[in-house]
Short mmCIF file of N, CA and C in Angstrom, two decimals:
data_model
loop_
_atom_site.label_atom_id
_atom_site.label_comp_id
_atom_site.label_asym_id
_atom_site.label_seq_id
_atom_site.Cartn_x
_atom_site.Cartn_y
_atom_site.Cartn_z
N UNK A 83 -78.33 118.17 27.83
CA UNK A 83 -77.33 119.22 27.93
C UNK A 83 -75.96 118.55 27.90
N UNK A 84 -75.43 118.88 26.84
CA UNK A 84 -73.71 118.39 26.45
C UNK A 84 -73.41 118.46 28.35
N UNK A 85 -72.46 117.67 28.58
CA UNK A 85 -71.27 117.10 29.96
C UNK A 85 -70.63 118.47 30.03
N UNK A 86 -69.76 119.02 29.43
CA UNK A 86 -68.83 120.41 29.88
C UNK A 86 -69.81 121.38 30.40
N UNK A 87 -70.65 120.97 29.57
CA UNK A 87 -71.22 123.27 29.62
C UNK A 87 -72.23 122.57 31.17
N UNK A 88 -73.04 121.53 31.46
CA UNK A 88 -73.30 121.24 32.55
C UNK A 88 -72.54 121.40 34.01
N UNK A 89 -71.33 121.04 33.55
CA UNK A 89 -70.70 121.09 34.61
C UNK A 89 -69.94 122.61 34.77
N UNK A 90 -69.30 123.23 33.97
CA UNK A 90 -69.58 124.93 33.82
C UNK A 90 -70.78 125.30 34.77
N UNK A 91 -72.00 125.18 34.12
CA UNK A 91 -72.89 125.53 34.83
C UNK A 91 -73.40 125.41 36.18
N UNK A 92 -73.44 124.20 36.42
CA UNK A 92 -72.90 123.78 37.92
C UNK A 92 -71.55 124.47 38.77
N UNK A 93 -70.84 124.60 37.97
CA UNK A 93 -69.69 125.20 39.22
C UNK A 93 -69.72 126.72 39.18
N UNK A 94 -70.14 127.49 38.56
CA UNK A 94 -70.93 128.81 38.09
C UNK A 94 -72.15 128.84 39.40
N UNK A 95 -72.77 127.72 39.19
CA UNK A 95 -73.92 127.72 40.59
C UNK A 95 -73.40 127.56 41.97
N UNK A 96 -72.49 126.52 41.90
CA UNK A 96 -72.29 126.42 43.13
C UNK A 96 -71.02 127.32 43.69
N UNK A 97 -70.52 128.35 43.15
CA UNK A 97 -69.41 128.85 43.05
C UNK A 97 -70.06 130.48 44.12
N UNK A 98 -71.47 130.56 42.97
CA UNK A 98 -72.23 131.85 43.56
C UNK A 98 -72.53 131.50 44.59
N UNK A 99 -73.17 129.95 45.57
CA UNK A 99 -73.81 129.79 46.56
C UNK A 99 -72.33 129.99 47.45
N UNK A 100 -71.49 129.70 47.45
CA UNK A 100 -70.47 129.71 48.70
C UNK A 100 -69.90 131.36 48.24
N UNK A 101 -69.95 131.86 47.35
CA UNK A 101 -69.91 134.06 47.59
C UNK A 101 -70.78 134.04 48.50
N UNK A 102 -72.44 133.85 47.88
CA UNK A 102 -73.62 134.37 49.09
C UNK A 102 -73.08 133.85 50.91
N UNK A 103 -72.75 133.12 50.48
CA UNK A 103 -72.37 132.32 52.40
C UNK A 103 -71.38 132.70 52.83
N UNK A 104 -70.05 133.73 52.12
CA UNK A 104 -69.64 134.34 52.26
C UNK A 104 -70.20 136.15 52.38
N UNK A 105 -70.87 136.10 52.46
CA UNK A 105 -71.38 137.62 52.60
C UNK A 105 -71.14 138.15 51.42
N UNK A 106 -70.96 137.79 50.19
CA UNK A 106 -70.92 138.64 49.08
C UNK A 106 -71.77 138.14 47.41
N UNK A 107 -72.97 138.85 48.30
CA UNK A 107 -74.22 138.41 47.60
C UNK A 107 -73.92 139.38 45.87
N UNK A 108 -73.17 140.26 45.59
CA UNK A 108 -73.46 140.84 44.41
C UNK A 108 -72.38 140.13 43.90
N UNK A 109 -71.34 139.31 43.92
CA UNK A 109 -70.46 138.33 43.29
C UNK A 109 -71.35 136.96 43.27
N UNK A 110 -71.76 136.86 43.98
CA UNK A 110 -72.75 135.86 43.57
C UNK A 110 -73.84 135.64 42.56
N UNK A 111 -74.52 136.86 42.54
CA UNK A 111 -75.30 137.36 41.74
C UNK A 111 -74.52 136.96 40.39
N UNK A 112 -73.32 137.65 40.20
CA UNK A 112 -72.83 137.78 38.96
C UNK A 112 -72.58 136.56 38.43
N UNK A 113 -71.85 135.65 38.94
CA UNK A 113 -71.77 133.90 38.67
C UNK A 113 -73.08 133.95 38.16
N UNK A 114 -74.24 133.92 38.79
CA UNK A 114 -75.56 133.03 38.15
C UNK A 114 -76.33 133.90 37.23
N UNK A 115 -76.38 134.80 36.89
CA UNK A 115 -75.83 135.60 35.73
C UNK A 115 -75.64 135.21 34.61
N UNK A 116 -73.89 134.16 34.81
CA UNK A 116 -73.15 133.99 33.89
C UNK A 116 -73.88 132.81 33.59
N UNK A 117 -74.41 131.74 34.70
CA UNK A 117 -74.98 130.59 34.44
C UNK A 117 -76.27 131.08 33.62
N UNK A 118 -76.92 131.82 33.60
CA UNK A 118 -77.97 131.93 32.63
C UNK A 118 -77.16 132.87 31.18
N UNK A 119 -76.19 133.27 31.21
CA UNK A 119 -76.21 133.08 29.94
C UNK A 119 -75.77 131.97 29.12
N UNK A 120 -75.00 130.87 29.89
CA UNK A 120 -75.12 129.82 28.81
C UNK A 120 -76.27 128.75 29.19
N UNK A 121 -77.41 129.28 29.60
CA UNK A 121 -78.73 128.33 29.50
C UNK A 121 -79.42 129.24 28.16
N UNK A 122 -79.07 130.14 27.40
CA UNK A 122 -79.63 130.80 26.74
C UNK A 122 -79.79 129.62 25.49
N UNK A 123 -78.57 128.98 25.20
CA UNK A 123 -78.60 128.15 24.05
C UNK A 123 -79.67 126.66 24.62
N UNK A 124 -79.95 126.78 25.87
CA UNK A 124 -80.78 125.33 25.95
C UNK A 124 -82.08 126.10 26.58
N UNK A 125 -83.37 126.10 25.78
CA UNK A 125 -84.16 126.70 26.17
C UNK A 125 -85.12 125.70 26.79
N UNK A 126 -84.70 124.39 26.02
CA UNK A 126 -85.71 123.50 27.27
C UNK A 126 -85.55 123.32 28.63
N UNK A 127 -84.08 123.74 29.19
CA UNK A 127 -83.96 123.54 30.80
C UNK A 127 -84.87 124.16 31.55
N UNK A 128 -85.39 123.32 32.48
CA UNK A 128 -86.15 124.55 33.43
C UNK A 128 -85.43 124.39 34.81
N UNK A 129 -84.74 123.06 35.01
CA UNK A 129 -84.49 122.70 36.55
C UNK A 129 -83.50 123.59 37.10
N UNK A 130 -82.12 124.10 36.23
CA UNK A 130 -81.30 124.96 36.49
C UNK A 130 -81.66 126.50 36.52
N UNK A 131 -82.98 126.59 35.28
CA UNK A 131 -83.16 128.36 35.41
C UNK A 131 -84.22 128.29 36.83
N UNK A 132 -85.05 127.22 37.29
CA UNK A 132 -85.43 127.53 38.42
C UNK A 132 -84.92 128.08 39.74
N UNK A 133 -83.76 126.85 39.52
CA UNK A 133 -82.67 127.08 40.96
C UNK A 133 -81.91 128.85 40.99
N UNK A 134 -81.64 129.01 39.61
CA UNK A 134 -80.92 130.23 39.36
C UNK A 134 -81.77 131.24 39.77
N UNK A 135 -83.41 131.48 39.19
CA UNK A 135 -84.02 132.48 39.48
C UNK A 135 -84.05 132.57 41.04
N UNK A 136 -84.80 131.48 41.63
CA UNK A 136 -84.42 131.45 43.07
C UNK A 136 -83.22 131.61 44.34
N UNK A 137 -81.96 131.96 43.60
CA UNK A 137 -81.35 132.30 44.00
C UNK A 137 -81.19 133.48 43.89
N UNK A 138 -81.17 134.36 42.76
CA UNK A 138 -81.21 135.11 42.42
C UNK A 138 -81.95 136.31 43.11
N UNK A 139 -82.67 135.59 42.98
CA UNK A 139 -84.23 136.81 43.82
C UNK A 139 -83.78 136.76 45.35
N UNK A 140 -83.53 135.94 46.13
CA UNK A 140 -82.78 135.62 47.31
C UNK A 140 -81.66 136.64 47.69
N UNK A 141 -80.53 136.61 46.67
CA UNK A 141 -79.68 137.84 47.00
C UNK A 141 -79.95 138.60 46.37
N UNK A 142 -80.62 139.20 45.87
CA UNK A 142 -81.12 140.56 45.08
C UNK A 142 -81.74 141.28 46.15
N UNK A 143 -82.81 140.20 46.93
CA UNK A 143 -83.48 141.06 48.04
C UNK A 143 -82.26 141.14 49.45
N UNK A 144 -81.29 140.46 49.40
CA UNK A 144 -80.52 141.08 50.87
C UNK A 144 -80.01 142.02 50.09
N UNK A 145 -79.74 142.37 49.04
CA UNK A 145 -78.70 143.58 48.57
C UNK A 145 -79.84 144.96 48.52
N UNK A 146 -80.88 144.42 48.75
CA UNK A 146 -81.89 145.86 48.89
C UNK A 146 -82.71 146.30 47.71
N UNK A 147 -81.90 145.30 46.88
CA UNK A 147 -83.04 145.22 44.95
C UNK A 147 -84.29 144.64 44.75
N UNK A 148 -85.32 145.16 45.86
CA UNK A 148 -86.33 144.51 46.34
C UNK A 148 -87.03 143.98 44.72
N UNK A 149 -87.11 145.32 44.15
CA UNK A 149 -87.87 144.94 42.28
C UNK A 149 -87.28 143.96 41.93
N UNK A 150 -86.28 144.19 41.56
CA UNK A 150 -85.76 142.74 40.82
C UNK A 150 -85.64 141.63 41.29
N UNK A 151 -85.69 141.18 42.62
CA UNK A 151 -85.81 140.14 43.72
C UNK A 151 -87.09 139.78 43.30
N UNK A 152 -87.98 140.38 43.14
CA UNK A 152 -89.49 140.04 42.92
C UNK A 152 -89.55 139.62 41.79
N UNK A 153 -88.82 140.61 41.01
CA UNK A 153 -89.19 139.83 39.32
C UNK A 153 -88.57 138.34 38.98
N UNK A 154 -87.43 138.41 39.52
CA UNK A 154 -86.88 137.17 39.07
C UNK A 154 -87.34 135.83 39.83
N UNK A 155 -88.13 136.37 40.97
CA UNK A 155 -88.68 134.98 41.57
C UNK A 155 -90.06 135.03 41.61
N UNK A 156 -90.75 135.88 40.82
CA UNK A 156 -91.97 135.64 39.85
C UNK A 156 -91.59 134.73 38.89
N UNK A 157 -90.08 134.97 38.00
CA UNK A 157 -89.47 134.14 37.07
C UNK A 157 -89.59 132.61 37.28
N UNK A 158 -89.37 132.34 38.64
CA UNK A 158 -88.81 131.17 38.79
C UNK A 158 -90.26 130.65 38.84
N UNK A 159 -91.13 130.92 39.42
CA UNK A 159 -92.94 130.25 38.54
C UNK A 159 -93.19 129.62 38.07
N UNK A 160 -92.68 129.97 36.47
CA UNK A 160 -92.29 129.77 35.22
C UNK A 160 -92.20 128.23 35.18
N UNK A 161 -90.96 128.29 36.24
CA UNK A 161 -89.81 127.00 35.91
C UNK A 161 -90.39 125.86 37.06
N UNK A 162 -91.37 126.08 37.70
CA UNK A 162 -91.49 125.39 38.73
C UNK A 162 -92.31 123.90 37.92
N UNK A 163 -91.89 122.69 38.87
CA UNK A 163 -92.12 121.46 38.06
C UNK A 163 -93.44 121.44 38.88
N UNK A 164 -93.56 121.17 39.93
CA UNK A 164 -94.50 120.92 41.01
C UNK A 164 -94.49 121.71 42.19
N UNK A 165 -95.59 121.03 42.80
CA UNK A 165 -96.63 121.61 43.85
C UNK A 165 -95.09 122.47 44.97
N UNK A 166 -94.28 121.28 45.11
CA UNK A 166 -93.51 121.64 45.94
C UNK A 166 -92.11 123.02 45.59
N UNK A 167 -92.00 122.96 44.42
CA UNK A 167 -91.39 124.08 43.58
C UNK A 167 -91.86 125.37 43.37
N UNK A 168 -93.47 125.27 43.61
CA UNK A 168 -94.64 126.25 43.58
C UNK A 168 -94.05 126.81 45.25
N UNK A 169 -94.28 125.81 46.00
CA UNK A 169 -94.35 126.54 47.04
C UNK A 169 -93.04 127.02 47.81
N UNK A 170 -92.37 126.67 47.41
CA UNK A 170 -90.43 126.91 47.79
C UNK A 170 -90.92 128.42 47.22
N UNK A 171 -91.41 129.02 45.79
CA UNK A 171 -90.86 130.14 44.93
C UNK A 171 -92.17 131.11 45.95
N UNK A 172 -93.21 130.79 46.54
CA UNK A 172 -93.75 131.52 47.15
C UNK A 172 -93.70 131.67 48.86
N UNK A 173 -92.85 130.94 49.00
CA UNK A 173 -92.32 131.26 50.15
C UNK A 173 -91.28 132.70 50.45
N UNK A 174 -90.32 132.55 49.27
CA UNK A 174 -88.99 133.31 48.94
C UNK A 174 -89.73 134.91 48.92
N UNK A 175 -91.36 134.99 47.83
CA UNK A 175 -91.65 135.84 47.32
C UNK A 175 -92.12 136.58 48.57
N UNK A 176 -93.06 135.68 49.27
CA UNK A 176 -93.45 136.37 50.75
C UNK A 176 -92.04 136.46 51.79
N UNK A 177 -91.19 136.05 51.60
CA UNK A 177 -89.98 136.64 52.58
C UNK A 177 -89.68 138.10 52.08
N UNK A 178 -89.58 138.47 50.47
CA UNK A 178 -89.34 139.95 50.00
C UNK A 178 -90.35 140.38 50.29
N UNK A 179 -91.62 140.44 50.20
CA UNK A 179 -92.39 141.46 50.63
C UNK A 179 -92.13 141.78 52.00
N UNK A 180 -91.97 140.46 52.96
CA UNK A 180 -92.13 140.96 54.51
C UNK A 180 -91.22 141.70 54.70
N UNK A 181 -89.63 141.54 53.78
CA UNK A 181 -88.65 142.05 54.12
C UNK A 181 -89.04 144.20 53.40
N UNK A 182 -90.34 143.98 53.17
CA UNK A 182 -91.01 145.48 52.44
C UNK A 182 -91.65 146.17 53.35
N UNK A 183 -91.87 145.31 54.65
CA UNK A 183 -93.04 145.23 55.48
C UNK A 183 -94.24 145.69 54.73
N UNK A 184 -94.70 144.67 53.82
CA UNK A 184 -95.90 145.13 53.37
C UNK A 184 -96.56 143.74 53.33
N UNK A 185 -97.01 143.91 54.54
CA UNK A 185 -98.05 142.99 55.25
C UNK A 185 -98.90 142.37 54.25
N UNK A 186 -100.12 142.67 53.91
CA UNK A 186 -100.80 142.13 52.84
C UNK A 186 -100.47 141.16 52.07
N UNK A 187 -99.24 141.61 51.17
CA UNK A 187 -98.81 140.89 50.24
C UNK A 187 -97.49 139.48 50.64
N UNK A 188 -97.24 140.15 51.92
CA UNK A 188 -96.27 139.14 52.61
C UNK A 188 -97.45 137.53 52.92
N UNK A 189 -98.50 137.99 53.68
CA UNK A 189 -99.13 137.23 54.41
C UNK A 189 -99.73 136.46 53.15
N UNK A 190 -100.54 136.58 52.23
CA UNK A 190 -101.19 136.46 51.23
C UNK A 190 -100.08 135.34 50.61
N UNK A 191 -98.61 135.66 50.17
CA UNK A 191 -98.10 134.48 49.48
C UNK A 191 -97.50 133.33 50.40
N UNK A 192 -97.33 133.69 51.70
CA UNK A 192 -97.38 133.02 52.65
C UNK A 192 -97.78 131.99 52.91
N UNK A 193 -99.50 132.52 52.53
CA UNK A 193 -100.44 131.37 52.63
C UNK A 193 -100.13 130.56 50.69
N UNK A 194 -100.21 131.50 50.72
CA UNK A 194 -99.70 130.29 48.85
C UNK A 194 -99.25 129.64 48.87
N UNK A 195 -98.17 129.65 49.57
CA UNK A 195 -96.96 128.48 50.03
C UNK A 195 -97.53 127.60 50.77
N UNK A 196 -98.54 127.69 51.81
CA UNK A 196 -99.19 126.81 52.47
C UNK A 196 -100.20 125.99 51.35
N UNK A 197 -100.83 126.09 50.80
CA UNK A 197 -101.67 125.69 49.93
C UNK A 197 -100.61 124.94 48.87
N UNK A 198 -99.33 125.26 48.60
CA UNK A 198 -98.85 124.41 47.39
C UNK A 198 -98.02 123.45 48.27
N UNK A 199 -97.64 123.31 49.30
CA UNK A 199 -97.04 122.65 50.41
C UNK A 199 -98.21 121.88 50.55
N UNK A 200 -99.26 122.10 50.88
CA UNK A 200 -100.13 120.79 51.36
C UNK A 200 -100.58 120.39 50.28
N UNK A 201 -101.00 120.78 48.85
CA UNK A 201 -100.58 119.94 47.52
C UNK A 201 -99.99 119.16 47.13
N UNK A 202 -98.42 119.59 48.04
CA UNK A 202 -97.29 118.57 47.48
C UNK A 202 -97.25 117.54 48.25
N UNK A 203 -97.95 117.31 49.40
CA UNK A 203 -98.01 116.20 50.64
C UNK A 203 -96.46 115.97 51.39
N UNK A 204 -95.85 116.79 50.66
CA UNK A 204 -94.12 116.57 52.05
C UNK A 204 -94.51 117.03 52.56
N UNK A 205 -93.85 116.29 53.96
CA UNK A 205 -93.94 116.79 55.31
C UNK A 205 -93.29 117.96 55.76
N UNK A 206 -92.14 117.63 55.22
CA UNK A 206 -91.17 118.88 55.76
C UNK A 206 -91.66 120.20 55.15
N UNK A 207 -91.89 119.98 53.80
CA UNK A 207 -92.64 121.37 53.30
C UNK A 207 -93.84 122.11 53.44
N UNK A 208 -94.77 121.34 54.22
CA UNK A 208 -95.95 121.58 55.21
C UNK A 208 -95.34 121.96 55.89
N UNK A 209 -94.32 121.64 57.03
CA UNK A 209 -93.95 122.01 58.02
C UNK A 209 -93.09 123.55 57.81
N UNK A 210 -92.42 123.42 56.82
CA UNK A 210 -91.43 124.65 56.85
C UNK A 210 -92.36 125.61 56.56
N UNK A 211 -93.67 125.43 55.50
CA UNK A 211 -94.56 127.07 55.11
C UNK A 211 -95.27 126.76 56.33
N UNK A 212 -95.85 126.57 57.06
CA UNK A 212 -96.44 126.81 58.81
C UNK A 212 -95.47 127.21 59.26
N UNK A 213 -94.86 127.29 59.59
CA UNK A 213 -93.46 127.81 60.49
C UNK A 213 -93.07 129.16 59.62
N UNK A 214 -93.04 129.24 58.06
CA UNK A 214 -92.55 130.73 57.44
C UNK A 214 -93.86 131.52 57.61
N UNK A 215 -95.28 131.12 57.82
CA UNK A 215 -96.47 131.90 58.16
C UNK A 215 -96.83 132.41 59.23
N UNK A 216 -96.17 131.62 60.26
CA UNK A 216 -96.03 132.16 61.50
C UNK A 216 -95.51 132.97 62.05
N UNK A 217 -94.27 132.83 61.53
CA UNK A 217 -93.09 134.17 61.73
C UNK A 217 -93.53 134.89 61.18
N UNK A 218 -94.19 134.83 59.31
CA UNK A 218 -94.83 136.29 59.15
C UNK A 218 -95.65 136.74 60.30
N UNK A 219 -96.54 136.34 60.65
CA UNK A 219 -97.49 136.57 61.50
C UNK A 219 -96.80 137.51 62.53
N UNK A 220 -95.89 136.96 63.44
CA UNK A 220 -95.40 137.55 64.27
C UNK A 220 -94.22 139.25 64.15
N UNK A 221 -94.02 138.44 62.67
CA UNK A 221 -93.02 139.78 61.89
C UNK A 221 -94.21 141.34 62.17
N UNK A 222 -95.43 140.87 62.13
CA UNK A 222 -96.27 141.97 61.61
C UNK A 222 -97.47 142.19 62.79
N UNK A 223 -96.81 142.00 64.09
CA UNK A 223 -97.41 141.98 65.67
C UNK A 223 -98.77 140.83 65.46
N UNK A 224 -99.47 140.05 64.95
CA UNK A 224 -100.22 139.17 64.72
C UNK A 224 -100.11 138.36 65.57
N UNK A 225 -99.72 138.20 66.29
CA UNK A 225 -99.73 137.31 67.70
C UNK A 225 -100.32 136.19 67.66
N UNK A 226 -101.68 136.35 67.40
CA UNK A 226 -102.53 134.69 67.82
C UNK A 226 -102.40 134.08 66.73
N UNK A 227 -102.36 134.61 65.72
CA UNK A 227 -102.11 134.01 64.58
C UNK A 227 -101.08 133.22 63.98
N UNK A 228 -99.69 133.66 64.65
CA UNK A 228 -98.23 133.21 64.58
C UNK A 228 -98.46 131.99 65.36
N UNK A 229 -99.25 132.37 66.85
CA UNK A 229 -99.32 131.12 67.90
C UNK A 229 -100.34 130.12 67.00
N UNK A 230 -100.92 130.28 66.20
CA UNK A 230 -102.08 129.15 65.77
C UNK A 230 -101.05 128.41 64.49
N UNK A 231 -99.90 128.99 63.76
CA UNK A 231 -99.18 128.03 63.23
C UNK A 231 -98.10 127.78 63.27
N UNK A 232 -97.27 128.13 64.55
CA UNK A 232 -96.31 127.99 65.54
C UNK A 232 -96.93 125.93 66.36
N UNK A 233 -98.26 126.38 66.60
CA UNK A 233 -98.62 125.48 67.42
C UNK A 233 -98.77 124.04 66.43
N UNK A 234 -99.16 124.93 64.99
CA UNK A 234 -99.46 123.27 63.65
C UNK A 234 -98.43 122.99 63.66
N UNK A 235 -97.32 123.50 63.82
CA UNK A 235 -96.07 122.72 63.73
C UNK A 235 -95.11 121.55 64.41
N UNK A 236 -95.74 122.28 66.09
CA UNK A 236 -94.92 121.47 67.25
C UNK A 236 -96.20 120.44 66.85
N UNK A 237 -96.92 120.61 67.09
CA UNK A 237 -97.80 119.40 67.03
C UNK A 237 -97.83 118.86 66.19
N UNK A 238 -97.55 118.37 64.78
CA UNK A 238 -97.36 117.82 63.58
C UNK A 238 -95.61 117.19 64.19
N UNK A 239 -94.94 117.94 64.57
CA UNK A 239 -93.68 117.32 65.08
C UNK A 239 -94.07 116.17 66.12
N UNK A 240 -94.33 116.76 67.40
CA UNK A 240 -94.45 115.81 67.91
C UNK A 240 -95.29 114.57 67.56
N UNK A 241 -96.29 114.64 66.61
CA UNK A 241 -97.07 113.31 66.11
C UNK A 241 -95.81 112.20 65.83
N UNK A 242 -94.96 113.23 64.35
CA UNK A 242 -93.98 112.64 63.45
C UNK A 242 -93.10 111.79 64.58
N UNK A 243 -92.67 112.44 65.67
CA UNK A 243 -91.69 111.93 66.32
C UNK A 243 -92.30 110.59 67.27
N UNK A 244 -93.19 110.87 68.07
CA UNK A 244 -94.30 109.58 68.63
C UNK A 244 -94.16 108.64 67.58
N UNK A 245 -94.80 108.65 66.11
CA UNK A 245 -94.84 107.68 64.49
C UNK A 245 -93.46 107.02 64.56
N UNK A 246 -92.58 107.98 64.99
CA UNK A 246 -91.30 107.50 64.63
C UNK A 246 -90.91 106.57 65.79
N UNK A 247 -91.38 106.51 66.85
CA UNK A 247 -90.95 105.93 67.89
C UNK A 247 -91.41 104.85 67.89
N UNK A 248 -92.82 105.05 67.44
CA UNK A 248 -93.52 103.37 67.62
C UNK A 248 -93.17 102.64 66.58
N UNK A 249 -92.24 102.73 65.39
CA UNK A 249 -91.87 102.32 64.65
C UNK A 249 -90.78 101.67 64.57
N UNK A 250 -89.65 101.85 65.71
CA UNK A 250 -88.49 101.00 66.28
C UNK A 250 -88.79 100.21 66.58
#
């Protein structure tokens, strides 16, 4: 990708992420937008239309555009390189459903995310889909269930942190 239109594109991205962090998720929207229309001429990128769809779908669903939140981070699928990209885009997807309260489909990609997280062998991303399955859990009165990966977590922490200690 030619140097200008990269960096265009980049400040187009990062321009929308500080709107969203400003509370103004439909100006944001519109920046990454603009960034996919000049990915139109580079159809081999996937790393930027990933990030974009995933953002995308992110503020689409706080603005209440639950459909298109879904579609576009079905999109990002597509673009995912690996295990760990798999499971970032099904994490996002089970946050819009829960944010549907429609249990089923919340819990279900939830666990997707768990399964492409322990694929990808990061830690942190094991750790973060146990911790986003749990809260589903609890989002949806599930109680023991939230507590059973509430609990994989502290305990996977505290291992990490003990590992880390005996390692000084």
């Amino acid at each position: 990708m030619e140097m200008m239109i990269g960096r265009k594109l980049w400040h187009l991205m990062y321009k929308g992420r500080l709107l969203a962090e400003m509370d103004d998720e439909k100006a944001a929207i519109e920046m990454n937008l603009k960034a996919l229309e000049i990915l139109q001429d580079y159809p081999v990128d996937t790393k930027y239309r990933r990030l974009i769809y995933s953002a995308l779908g992110l503020w689409y669903g706080n603005c209440g555009l639950n459909d298109k939140a879904l579609e576009v981070l079905h999109q990002s699928l597509h673009y995912s390189f690996d295990a760990k990209d798999t499971a970032i885009a099904y994490i996002n997807i089970g946050y819009i459903y829960g944010m549907r309260n429609m249990q089923d489909s919340a819990i279900t990609y939830q666990r997707k995310a768990v399964k492409y997280a322990m694929r990808s062998k990061d830690r942190s991303m094991i750790l973060t889909s146990w911790h986003n399955l749990s809260i589903c859990y609890r989002h949806f009165e599930n109680v023991d269930s939230a507590v059973v990966y509430a609990h994989k977590v502290l305990q996977h922490l505290s291992l990490w942190e003990w590992k880390s200690r005996c390692l000084l």
